[in-house]
């Protein structure tokens, strides 16, 4: 039986006047080097999708020289099927605030930003209120807890573009520019917001950092496996009986156990047709591939990736072409258009798919879709173009009988 592990989840935490900020107080006494050592020892990997080590990111940012540094919380959460950051913003926003402040103190940032998805009206209201309360209580501002640390946070509301979750597009958006991805290098930690060193971290990464400093790196590192430490918030949705945010200890269960035991099984009691394990940018897994352990390495060995932790279950009765069309429509609408192959390629693929409502694809057409996907990925400036065909290609590969005309071999 899979059990939820509570490292991040817990009782509602929104009242600034009664919260002690234990992680932040401890961090202020540790100093930047020892905070970063703790985060590195915990082996926390960024929870925004790319899995970059948070300790390394903070260390690189600390080394940067500059009169100003910025620390940004990425709460754009635009990946379809992902709603775990919303849980933290609504239920435990003080953990997120605390993590952002700890990160800022560790890297030497004096100004922070929380960039929230525009549609998240309730989290926006909650975060606005806690920022006002924190200023009133002297938790934000000058000389925080008598430590000499000055820091304040601005809340920025996104305008609904998926690409603005990409850290460089997000930085452009905060600067009031069009939300398009920047060429890297320079990376944000070298030249980010207004040209200054900038750290961008996911909501869950920051909440984890606050808990790691409070509880100690050992508590976190003792959970999970060698390559996947700690716990992970997952957003479980689709054709499933219970659609919710759960917290899983890495390595404690398989994907099929998550679906059966936490999700209450597939709706109407059948096997899933397939499962998307980490959001729309990850490859589909068939029912027989779901016995992989829920870790970065376990899902990779099954042929996909953990992504943002959005597990979407697709039931047997779903029409594959309909799904392909919806996925490609998403990428066609959400491309920022800067890279020509991403802009035009996703449009062409959507057009090709729309011609196949009741007819199978020829092998040549599938090859063409794969080729266009390769060109999009090779020329892509950001992760959107690099992964826009991952799910679509995997559906073609896994359902050839349903989607592709039979190939007749002539000897
Ligand atoms: C198209 C696109 C959308 C993204 N959306 C998000 C998002 O909504 N939230 C997020 O934290 N990271 C998102 N990312 C990843 C960010 O660029 C960045 O890697 C992340 O915020 C870093 O935080 P972490 O190191 O704590 O994971 C997105 C990346 C791409 C390419
Ligand atoms: S890959 Fe696509 S979304 Fe990313 S910068 Fe290029 S055009 Fe924009």
Coordinates of N, CA and C in Angstrom, one line a residue, residues 324-325 327-333 335 339-356 361 364-376 388-389 392 396:
X324 N -3.6 13.7 -30.1 CA -2.5 14.3 -30.9 C -2.8 15.7 -31.3
X325 N -4.0 15.9 -31.8 CA -4.4 17.2 -32.2 C -4.4 18.2 -31.1
X327 N -2.6 18.1 -28.3 CA -1.2 18.4 -27.9 C -0.5 19.3 -28.9
X328 N -0.7 19.0 -30.2 CA 0.0 19.9 -31.2 C -0.6 21.3 -31.2
X329 N -1.9 21.4 -31.0 CA -2.6 22.7 -30.9 C -2.0 23.5 -29.8
X330 N -1.7 22.9 -28.7 CA -1.1 23.6 -27.5 C 0.2 24.2 -27.9
X331 N 1.1 23.3 -28.5 CA 2.4 23.9 -28.9 C 2.3 24.9 -30.0
X332 N 1.4 24.7 -30.9 CA 1.2 25.7 -32.0 C 0.8 27.1 -31.4
X333 N -0.1 27.0 -30.4 CA -0.6 28.3 -29.8 C 0.5 28.9 -28.9
X335 N 4.0 28.5 -28.9 CA 5.3 28.9 -29.3 C 5.4 30.4 -29.3
X339 N 12.0 31.2 -32.9 CA 12.7 30.3 -33.8 C 11.8 29.8 -34.9
X340 N 12.2 30.1 -36.1 CA 11.4 29.8 -37.3 C 10.9 28.3 -37.3
X341 N 11.8 27.3 -37.1 CA 11.2 25.9 -37.1 C 10.2 25.6 -36.1
X342 N 10.3 26.2 -34.9 CA 9.3 26.0 -33.8 C 8.0 26.6 -34.2
X343 N 8.1 27.8 -34.7 CA 6.8 28.5 -35.1 C 6.1 27.8 -36.3
X344 N 6.9 27.6 -37.3 CA 6.2 27.0 -38.5 C 6.0 25.5 -38.4
X345 N 7.0 24.8 -37.8 CA 6.9 23.3 -37.7 C 5.8 22.9 -36.9
X346 N 5.5 23.5 -35.8 CA 4.4 23.1 -34.9 C 3.1 23.3 -35.7
X347 N 3.0 24.4 -36.5 CA 1.8 24.7 -37.2 C 1.6 23.6 -38.3
X348 N 2.7 23.3 -39.0 CA 2.6 22.3 -40.1 C 2.1 20.9 -39.5
X349 N 2.7 20.6 -38.4 CA 2.3 19.3 -37.8 C 0.9 19.3 -37.4
X350 N 0.4 20.4 -36.9 CA -1.0 20.5 -36.5 C -1.9 20.3 -37.7
X351 N -1.4 20.9 -38.8 CA -2.2 20.8 -40.1 C -2.3 19.4 -40.6
X352 N -1.1 18.7 -40.6 CA -1.1 17.3 -41.0 C -2.0 16.4 -40.1
X353 N -1.9 16.6 -38.8 CA -2.8 15.8 -37.9 C -4.3 16.1 -38.2
X354 N -4.6 17.3 -38.5 CA -6.0 17.7 -38.7 C -6.6 17.0 -39.9
X355 N -5.7 16.5 -40.8 CA -6.2 15.9 -42.1 C -6.5 14.4 -41.8
X356 N -6.4 13.9 -40.6 CA -6.5 12.5 -40.4 C -7.5 12.1 -39.4
X361 N -2.3 7.2 -40.9 CA -1.2 8.0 -41.4 C -0.3 7.0 -42.3
X364 N 5.3 7.4 -44.5 CA 6.1 8.6 -44.9 C 5.6 9.8 -44.1
X365 N 4.3 9.9 -43.9 CA 3.9 11.1 -43.1 C 4.4 11.0 -41.7
X366 N 4.5 9.8 -41.1 CA 5.0 9.7 -39.7 C 6.5 10.1 -39.7
X367 N 7.2 9.7 -40.7 CA 8.6 10.0 -40.9 C 8.8 11.5 -41.0
X368 N 7.9 12.2 -41.8 CA 8.0 13.6 -42.0 C 7.7 14.3 -40.6
X369 N 6.8 13.8 -39.9 CA 6.5 14.5 -38.6 C 7.7 14.4 -37.7
X370 N 8.4 13.2 -37.7 CA 9.6 13.0 -36.9 C 10.7 13.9 -37.4
X371 N 10.8 14.0 -38.7 CA 11.9 14.9 -39.2 C 11.7 16.4 -38.8
X372 N 10.4 16.8 -39.0 CA 10.1 18.2 -38.6 C 10.5 18.4 -37.1
X373 N 10.1 17.4 -36.3 CA 10.4 17.4 -34.9 C 11.8 17.6 -34.6
X374 N 12.6 16.8 -35.3 CA 14.1 16.9 -35.1 C 14.6 18.3 -35.4
X375 N 14.1 18.9 -36.5 CA 14.6 20.2 -36.9 C 14.2 21.2 -35.8
X376 N 12.9 21.1 -35.4 CA 12.4 22.0 -34.3 C 13.3 22.0 -33.1
X388 N 8.6 19.7 -27.9 CA 7.2 19.8 -28.4 C 6.8 18.5 -29.1
X389 N 7.7 17.7 -29.5 CA 7.3 16.4 -30.2 C 7.5 15.2 -29.4
X392 N 4.0 13.4 -28.9 CA 3.4 13.0 -30.1 C 4.2 11.9 -30.8
X396 N 2.9 7.9 -31.6 CA 3.0 7.2 -32.9 C 3.8 5.9 -32.7

